[in-house]
Coordinates of C-alpha atoms in Angstrom, one line a residue:
G7 CA -1.6 -19.1 -9.1
N8 CA -4.8 -18.5 -10.9
H9 CA -7.1 -20.9 -9.1
I10 CA -7.7 -19.3 -5.8
Y11 CA -11.3 -18.0 -5.8
A12 CA -12.9 -21.5 -5.8
P13 CA -11.5 -23.5 -2.8
A14 CA -13.3 -23.1 0.5
P15 CA -11.2 -22.9 3.7
A16 CA -10.6 -26.0 5.8
L17 CA -13.3 -26.2 8.5
G18 CA -12.1 -26.1 12.1
A19 CA -8.7 -24.4 11.3
A20 CA -8.3 -21.9 14.0
H21 CA -5.2 -20.2 12.6
C22 CA -3.7 -19.3 9.3
D23 CA -2.1 -22.3 7.6
C24 CA 0.9 -20.2 6.7
A25 CA 1.9 -19.9 10.4
R26 CA 2.6 -23.6 10.5
G27 CA 3.2 -24.8 7.0
L28 CA 0.7 -26.3 4.6
G29 CA 0.8 -29.9 5.9
P30 CA -1.4 -32.1 3.6
S31 CA -1.6 -31.2 -0.1
I32 CA -4.2 -28.6 -1.1
A33 CA -6.1 -31.3 -3.1
A34 CA -6.3 -33.6 -0.2
R35 CA -7.5 -30.9 2.2
G36 CA -10.0 -29.8 -0.4
A37 CA -11.4 -33.3 -0.7
A38 CA -11.7 -33.6 3.1
C39 CA -13.3 -30.2 3.2
R40 CA -16.0 -31.2 0.6
L41 CA -16.7 -34.5 2.4
K42 CA -17.1 -32.8 5.7
R43 CA -19.4 -30.2 4.2
R44 CA -21.6 -32.9 2.6
R45 CA -22.0 -34.5 6.0
Q46 CA -22.8 -31.2 7.6
H47 CA -25.4 -30.4 4.9
A48 CA -27.1 -33.8 5.3
S49 CA -27.2 -33.3 9.1
A50 CA -28.6 -29.8 8.7
A51 CA -31.3 -31.0 6.4
S52 CA -32.8 -33.2 9.2
A53 CA -32.3 -30.6 11.9
S54 CA -34.8 -28.2 13.2
A55 CA -35.2 -24.7 11.7
E56 CA -33.6 -23.2 14.7
A57 CA -30.6 -25.5 14.5
R58 CA -30.2 -24.7 10.8
A59 CA -30.2 -21.0 11.6
R60 CA -27.5 -21.5 14.3
D61 CA -25.4 -23.5 11.8
A62 CA -25.7 -20.8 9.2
T63 CA -24.7 -18.2 11.6
R64 CA -21.8 -20.3 12.8
W65 CA -20.3 -21.3 9.5
A66 CA -21.4 -18.9 6.7
P67 CA -20.1 -15.4 6.8
A68 CA -22.8 -14.4 4.3
A69 CA -25.4 -15.3 6.8
M70 CA -23.9 -13.4 9.7
P71 CA -26.1 -10.5 10.9
R72 CA -24.7 -7.1 10.1
A73 CA -24.2 -5.3 13.3
A74 CA -25.1 -1.6 13.6
K75 CA -22.5 0.7 12.2
D76 CA -21.2 3.7 14.1
R77 CA -20.6 7.0 12.4
F78 CA -17.2 5.9 11.2
G79 CA -18.5 2.7 9.6
R80 CA -16.9 0.3 12.1
R81 CA -18.8 -2.9 12.9
D82 CA -18.5 -5.1 16.0
L83 CA -18.3 -8.5 14.3
K84 CA -17.0 -11.7 15.8
E85 CA -14.3 -13.6 14.1
V86 CA -14.9 -16.4 11.6
T87 CA -13.3 -19.2 13.5
D88 CA -12.8 -21.5 10.5
A89 CA -10.9 -18.9 8.4
A90 CA -7.9 -20.4 6.8
L91 CA -5.7 -19.6 3.7
P92 CA -6.0 -22.3 1.0
I93 CA -2.4 -21.6 0.0
E94 CA 0.8 -20.9 1.8
N95 CA 1.8 -17.3 2.5
L96 CA 5.3 -17.2 1.2
D97 CA 5.8 -13.6 2.3
L98 CA 6.5 -14.9 5.8
T99 CA 9.8 -16.5 4.9
A100 CA 10.8 -14.7 1.6
V101 CA 14.3 -13.3 1.3
R102 CA 14.3 -9.5 1.5
R103 CA 15.3 -7.7 -1.7
E104 CA 14.8 -4.0 -0.8
Y105 CA 18.5 -3.2 -1.0
I106 CA 21.1 -4.2 -3.6
V107 CA 24.4 -4.2 -1.7
A108 CA 25.0 -4.6 2.0
P109 CA 27.9 -2.6 3.6
P110 CA 30.9 -4.2 5.3
A111 CA 30.4 -5.7 8.8
F112 CA 32.2 -3.0 10.6
L113 CA 29.9 -0.4 9.2
R114 CA 26.9 -2.5 10.1
R115 CA 28.0 -2.4 13.8
A116 CA 28.5 1.3 13.7
L117 CA 25.0 1.8 12.1
L118 CA 23.3 -0.4 14.7
S119 CA 24.7 1.8 17.5
I120 CA 22.6 4.8 16.3
M121 CA 19.5 2.9 15.1
A122 CA 16.2 2.4 16.8
D123 CA 15.6 -1.1 15.6
E124 CA 18.0 -3.7 14.0
Q125 CA 15.1 -4.9 11.8
D126 CA 15.4 -1.6 9.9
L127 CA 18.8 -2.4 8.5
P128 CA 17.3 -3.0 5.0
I129 CA 16.0 0.6 5.1
V130 CA 19.5 1.9 6.0
Y131 CA 21.2 -0.3 3.4
L132 CA 18.9 1.0 0.7
M133 CA 19.5 4.5 1.8
L134 CA 23.3 4.0 1.4
N135 CA 22.8 2.3 -2.0
I136 CA 21.0 5.4 -3.2
I137 CA 23.5 7.9 -1.7
F138 CA 26.4 6.1 -3.5
S139 CA 24.6 5.6 -6.9
V140 CA 21.8 8.1 -7.6
L141 CA 23.5 11.1 -6.1
P142 CA 26.8 10.6 -8.0
S143 CA 24.9 10.0 -11.2
A144 CA 23.0 13.2 -10.8
A145 CA 26.2 15.1 -10.0
L146 CA 27.8 13.7 -13.2
L147 CA 25.0 15.2 -15.3
Y148 CA 25.7 18.6 -13.9
L149 CA 29.5 18.2 -14.4
L150 CA 29.2 17.3 -18.1
P151 CA 29.3 20.3 -20.5
N152 CA 25.9 21.9 -21.1
K153 CA 25.6 21.3 -24.8
P154 CA 22.0 20.8 -26.2
D155 CA 23.3 18.4 -28.9
S156 CA 25.6 16.4 -26.6
W157 CA 24.8 12.7 -27.1
L158 CA 27.1 11.8 -24.2
K159 CA 25.0 13.9 -21.8
F160 CA 21.8 12.5 -23.2
G161 CA 23.1 8.9 -22.8
V162 CA 24.2 9.6 -19.2
G163 CA 20.7 11.2 -18.6
C164 CA 18.9 8.1 -19.9
A165 CA 21.1 5.8 -17.8
H166 CA 20.3 8.0 -14.7
L167 CA 16.6 7.6 -15.4
A168 CA 17.0 3.9 -15.8
L169 CA 18.8 3.8 -12.4
V170 CA 16.1 5.9 -10.7
F171 CA 13.0 4.3 -12.2
G172 CA 14.2 0.8 -13.0
V173 CA 16.1 0.1 -9.8
F174 CA 15.2 2.4 -7.0
L175 CA 12.0 4.4 -7.4
Q176 CA 9.6 1.8 -5.9
R177 CA 12.1 0.8 -3.2
F178 CA 12.7 4.4 -2.3
V179 CA 9.0 5.4 -2.0
L180 CA 8.3 2.6 0.4
M181 CA 11.5 3.2 2.3
L182 CA 10.4 6.8 2.7
H183 CA 6.9 5.6 3.6
F184 CA 7.8 3.3 6.5
S185 CA 10.7 5.5 7.8
E186 CA 8.3 8.4 8.1
H187 CA 5.8 6.3 10.1
R188 CA 8.6 4.9 12.3
P189 CA 11.8 7.0 12.5
V190 CA 14.9 4.9 12.0
W191 CA 17.6 6.9 13.7
T192 CA 18.2 7.6 17.4
G193 CA 21.7 9.0 17.3
P194 CA 24.6 9.8 17.4
T195 CA 23.0 12.9 19.2
P196 CA 19.4 14.1 19.3
L197 CA 20.3 16.7 16.6
G198 CA 22.1 14.1 14.6
A199 CA 19.1 11.8 14.8
K200 CA 16.8 14.5 13.6
I201 CA 19.1 15.3 10.6
L202 CA 19.4 11.7 9.6
N203 CA 15.6 11.1 10.0
N204 CA 15.0 14.1 7.7
F205 CA 17.6 13.0 5.1
N206 CA 15.2 10.9 3.1
P207 CA 12.2 13.3 2.9
V208 CA 14.3 16.5 2.5
V209 CA 17.5 15.6 0.6
L210 CA 16.7 12.4 -1.4
A211 CA 13.0 12.9 -2.2
P212 CA 13.5 15.6 -4.9
F213 CA 15.8 13.1 -6.9
F214 CA 12.7 10.9 -7.1
G215 CA 10.3 13.6 -8.1
M216 CA 8.9 14.5 -4.6
P217 CA 9.2 18.0 -3.3
S218 CA 11.2 18.2 -0.1
G219 CA 9.4 17.9 3.2
M220 CA 5.9 17.3 1.8
Y221 CA 5.5 13.6 2.2
Y222 CA 4.9 13.5 6.0
L223 CA 2.1 16.0 5.8
H224 CA 0.5 14.4 2.7
H225 CA 0.7 10.8 3.8
V226 CA 1.2 10.3 7.6
V227 CA -0.8 13.3 8.7
M228 CA -3.5 13.8 6.1
H229 CA -4.0 10.4 4.4
H230 CA -3.9 8.3 7.6
I231 CA -5.9 10.7 9.8
E232 CA -8.6 11.4 7.2
N233 CA -8.4 7.7 5.9
N234 CA -9.3 8.3 2.3
V235 CA -12.4 10.2 3.2
F236 CA -13.4 13.0 0.8
P237 CA -13.1 15.9 1.0
H238 CA -10.6 16.1 3.9
D239 CA -8.2 13.6 2.3
V240 CA -7.3 15.5 -0.9
S241 CA -6.0 12.2 -2.3
S242 CA -9.3 10.4 -1.7
T243 CA -10.5 8.1 -4.4
M244 CA -14.1 8.1 -3.1
P245 CA -15.7 10.6 -5.5
Y246 CA -14.5 8.8 -8.6
Q247 CA -15.7 5.9 -10.8
R248 CA -12.5 4.0 -10.2
D249 CA -12.4 2.0 -13.5
N250 CA -12.7 5.1 -15.6
F251 CA -9.4 6.3 -17.0
L252 CA -10.6 9.9 -17.5
H253 CA -11.5 10.0 -13.8
F254 CA -8.0 8.9 -13.0
L255 CA -6.5 11.6 -15.2
H256 CA -8.6 14.2 -13.3
Y257 CA -7.4 12.7 -10.0
W258 CA -3.7 12.9 -11.1
A259 CA -4.1 16.4 -12.6
C260 CA -5.6 17.6 -9.3
F261 CA -2.7 16.3 -7.4
V262 CA -0.1 17.8 -9.7
T263 CA -1.7 21.3 -9.8
A264 CA -3.7 21.7 -6.7
A265 CA -1.8 19.8 -4.0
W266 CA 0.6 22.7 -3.6
I267 CA -2.2 24.8 -2.1
Q268 CA -4.5 22.0 -0.7
L269 CA -1.9 20.5 1.6
P270 CA -0.9 23.8 3.4
Y271 CA -4.6 24.7 3.5
Y272 CA -5.4 21.3 5.1
A273 CA -2.6 21.8 7.7
F274 CA -3.9 25.3 8.5
F275 CA -7.5 24.1 8.7
R276 CA -6.6 21.3 11.1
G277 CA -4.5 23.7 13.3
R278 CA -1.2 22.2 12.3
Y279 CA 0.4 25.6 11.7
A280 CA 4.0 24.5 11.8
L281 CA 3.3 21.9 9.2
C282 CA 1.5 24.6 7.1
V283 CA 4.5 26.9 7.2
G284 CA 6.8 24.0 6.5
A285 CA 4.8 22.9 3.5
L286 CA 4.7 26.4 2.0
S287 CA 8.4 26.8 2.6
C288 CA 9.3 23.4 1.1
S289 CA 7.1 24.0 -1.9
A290 CA 8.7 27.4 -2.5
A291 CA 12.2 25.9 -2.0
F292 CA 11.5 23.1 -4.5
I293 CA 10.2 25.6 -7.2
W294 CA 13.1 28.0 -6.6
L295 CA 15.7 25.1 -6.8
T296 CA 14.4 23.7 -10.0
T297 CA 14.0 27.0 -11.7
T298 CA 17.5 28.1 -10.7
L299 CA 19.1 24.8 -11.8
W300 CA 17.1 25.0 -15.0
A301 CA 18.7 28.4 -15.8
I302 CA 22.2 26.8 -15.1
D303 CA 21.7 23.5 -17.0
S304 CA 18.3 22.8 -18.4
T305 CA 19.3 19.3 -19.7
A306 CA 20.6 18.0 -16.4
T307 CA 17.7 19.5 -14.5
A308 CA 15.2 17.8 -16.8
F309 CA 16.8 14.4 -16.2
V310 CA 17.5 14.9 -12.5
F311 CA 14.3 16.7 -11.3
L312 CA 11.6 17.4 -13.9
V313 CA 11.2 14.0 -15.5
P314 CA 11.2 12.2 -12.1
F315 CA 8.6 14.7 -10.9
I316 CA 6.2 13.9 -13.8
V317 CA 6.8 10.2 -13.6
C318 CA 6.7 9.9 -9.9
S319 CA 3.6 12.0 -9.5
F320 CA 1.8 9.7 -11.9
A321 CA 3.2 6.5 -10.2
L322 CA 2.3 7.8 -6.7
M323 CA -1.2 8.7 -7.7
F324 CA -1.8 5.5 -9.6
G325 CA -0.5 3.6 -6.7
N326 CA -2.8 5.3 -4.2
W327 CA -5.7 5.0 -6.8
S328 CA -5.0 1.2 -7.1
Q329 CA -4.7 0.7 -3.3
H330 CA -8.1 2.4 -2.8
I331 CA -9.8 1.3 -6.0
F332 CA -12.2 -1.0 -4.2
I333 CA -14.4 0.7 -1.6
D334 CA -17.4 -0.9 -0.1
P335 CA -20.3 1.6 -0.5
E336 CA -22.0 0.3 2.6
R337 CA -18.9 0.9 4.8
P338 CA -16.5 3.3 3.0
F339 CA -15.0 4.4 6.3
S340 CA -14.0 0.9 7.4
N341 CA -10.3 0.0 7.0
Y342 CA -11.5 -3.4 5.8
G343 CA -13.8 -1.9 3.2
L344 CA -11.6 0.9 1.7
T345 CA -8.6 -1.1 0.6
Y346 CA -7.3 -4.7 0.3
N347 CA -4.3 -6.9 0.8
C348 CA -1.9 -8.5 -1.7
M349 CA 0.2 -11.5 -0.8
N350 CA 2.7 -13.8 -2.5
T351 CA 3.8 -11.0 -4.9
P352 CA 7.5 -10.3 -5.5
E353 CA 6.7 -6.7 -4.9
N354 CA 6.3 -7.4 -1.2
Q355 CA 10.0 -8.2 -0.9
L356 CA 10.9 -5.0 -2.7
T357 CA 8.5 -2.7 -0.8
F358 CA 8.8 -3.7 2.9
N359 CA 5.6 -5.8 2.7
D360 CA 3.5 -2.9 1.4
G361 CA 0.9 -5.4 0.1
Y362 CA -0.7 -5.7 3.5
H363 CA -2.4 -2.4 3.2
I364 CA -5.4 -3.1 5.3
N365 CA -3.1 -4.0 8.2
H366 CA -1.2 -0.8 7.7
H367 CA -4.3 1.3 7.8
I368 CA -5.5 -0.4 10.9
H369 CA -2.1 0.1 12.7
S370 CA 0.0 2.6 10.8
R371 CA 3.0 2.2 13.2
L372 CA 3.1 -1.6 13.1
H373 CA 6.6 -2.5 12.0
W374 CA 6.8 -3.6 8.4
T375 CA 8.4 -6.9 9.3
K376 CA 5.2 -7.9 11.2
L377 CA 2.6 -7.0 8.6
A378 CA 2.4 -10.5 7.0
S379 CA 2.2 -12.4 10.3
N380 CA -0.3 -9.9 11.7
F381 CA -2.6 -10.6 8.8
C382 CA -2.3 -14.3 9.5
D383 CA -2.9 -13.9 13.2
K384 CA -6.1 -11.9 12.6
L385 CA -7.4 -13.8 9.6
G386 CA -10.7 -14.6 11.3
K387 CA -11.5 -10.9 11.8
F388 CA -10.6 -10.1 8.2
A389 CA -12.9 -12.9 7.0
A390 CA -15.7 -11.6 9.2
E391 CA -15.2 -8.1 7.7
D392 CA -15.3 -9.6 4.1
A393 CA -11.9 -8.1 3.3
F394 CA -10.5 -8.6 -0.2
L395 CA -7.2 -10.6 -0.6
F396 CA -5.4 -11.1 -3.9
N397 CA -2.7 -13.7 -4.5
G398 CA 0.3 -13.1 -6.8
L399 CA -0.5 -9.5 -7.7
G400 CA 0.7 -6.2 -6.6
F401 CA -1.4 -3.0 -6.4
F402 CA -0.3 -1.8 -9.8
D403 CA -1.4 -5.2 -11.3
V404 CA -4.8 -4.9 -9.6
G405 CA -5.2 -1.3 -10.9
L406 CA -4.2 -2.3 -14.4
Y407 CA -6.6 -5.2 -14.5
V408 CA -9.4 -2.9 -13.3
M409 CA -8.6 0.0 -15.6
T410 CA -8.5 -2.4 -18.7
G411 CA -11.7 -4.1 -17.8
Q412 CA -10.2 -7.5 -17.0
L413 CA -12.3 -8.1 -13.9
R414 CA -12.7 -11.8 -14.6
K415 CA -9.0 -12.3 -14.9
L416 CA -8.6 -10.4 -11.6
A417 CA -11.2 -12.8 -10.0
K418 CA -8.8 -15.7 -10.7
H419 CA -6.4 -14.1 -8.2
Y420 CA -9.1 -13.5 -5.6
V421 CA -8.5 -15.6 -2.5
S422 CA -11.4 -17.1 -0.6
Y423 CA -10.3 -17.7 3.0
G424 CA -13.5 -17.8 5.0
Q425 CA -15.2 -14.5 4.1
V426 CA -18.5 -14.3 2.1
D427 CA -18.7 -17.3 -0.2
R428 CA -18.9 -16.2 -3.8
T429 CA -18.8 -17.8 -7.3
E430 CA -16.6 -16.2 -9.9
D431 CA -19.6 -14.3 -11.4
E432 CA -20.4 -13.0 -7.9
I433 CA -16.8 -11.9 -7.3
V434 CA -16.9 -9.9 -10.5
E435 CA -20.2 -8.3 -9.5
E436 CA -18.8 -7.5 -6.1
F437 CA -15.8 -5.8 -7.8
K438 CA -18.2 -3.7 -9.8
R439 CA -20.2 -2.8 -6.7
R440 CA -17.0 -1.5 -5.0
L441 CA -15.9 0.6 -8.0
V442 CA -18.8 3.2 -8.0
P443 CA -18.4 6.7 -6.6
I444 CA -19.2 7.1 -2.9
P445 CA -21.6 9.8 -2.0
I446 CA -20.8 11.5 1.4
E447 CA -23.7 12.2 3.7
D448 CA -23.8 15.2 6.0
E449 CA -22.7 14.4 9.5
D450 CA -26.1 15.6 10.8
S451 CA -27.8 12.9 8.9
S452 CA -25.5 10.1 10.0

């Protein structure tokens, strides 16, 4: 819970506690840690100045010399060898909740025969859940008589939105996200695999407010290649004061109005001409589809496509804003400094471990089942890079705490695992330092 910023990691722990269980209680380990530190401090007081300097370099990340940065902001830092989580990482063993209903066993065997990885069954199950619930619900709205004062149609429309937003939206967005990074299907034929791999971004995406075929260009190509760097990443949060709601509204409005042109222009500018043509074609098709359906049945179209577009665009942009709300001004191009990780949040079981966003930016094709363990395995490097970690919160929670000025409450969820040692006041000040707009220097001056 809300006590994580204070405890220091146990000295001498070479690996993350979560990889082998907590062992002794947190209180007992904390007492042993404090006793060991008092002994070390007493010994250091009588040591030579040179020995004290070596000790500081060895044990205190704050005292580690900052290595020279290359033009991309990367630093060649050694790991903090005593990095350890003060609490258990429950994400390693949590039950998956991405899908609602699993299909029969015989269908599972048939699905596995045309899948790339058995571990992606939750993605396929969720896909089937949506096909057999959201699509029939949308079809029912168009089948009902088009009467403006029909309470039945209005009620079905509200139930449809509850199904889309309350049950599936978050799940679908992250299913789309990870299946675009790592295609799920390999069969039954090469053409069949291509059709199945495009079913989510082309067919299902509009029912969740996303224009067909745009997600891959926006996220996989642009966002991950440009890495939140303004101006090439049009969804970059760098130019904004990221605790200012008016700045967020500007950010959202730019996405809703300008992304239709910015994304094709980006693809053309980067020489991705096929993606440019695809983006323009998909945008035109989405606009044509919604306007045509509006002329046929405006009520159904509002419930099925327009309201999801407005809500989803807001949710997607607030999600990306929150994921990249803290950016270290000294190293805005470092994956460790431009986002953070969230652990022990129920959202990780709904969103394919999306909380490990630093790990995902470092290795975008790392399988979603390995994100939590990868973080634990590389904890020393994360500590050396002073990477933020929050316990018990998701990205939306972090974003809401920041946007409502509750930085001190947010600091209660900050996890100290071996990175720069900070008091609660210092944590809040570091939050503020990472919220300011980031000026971009010319390449010639870097």
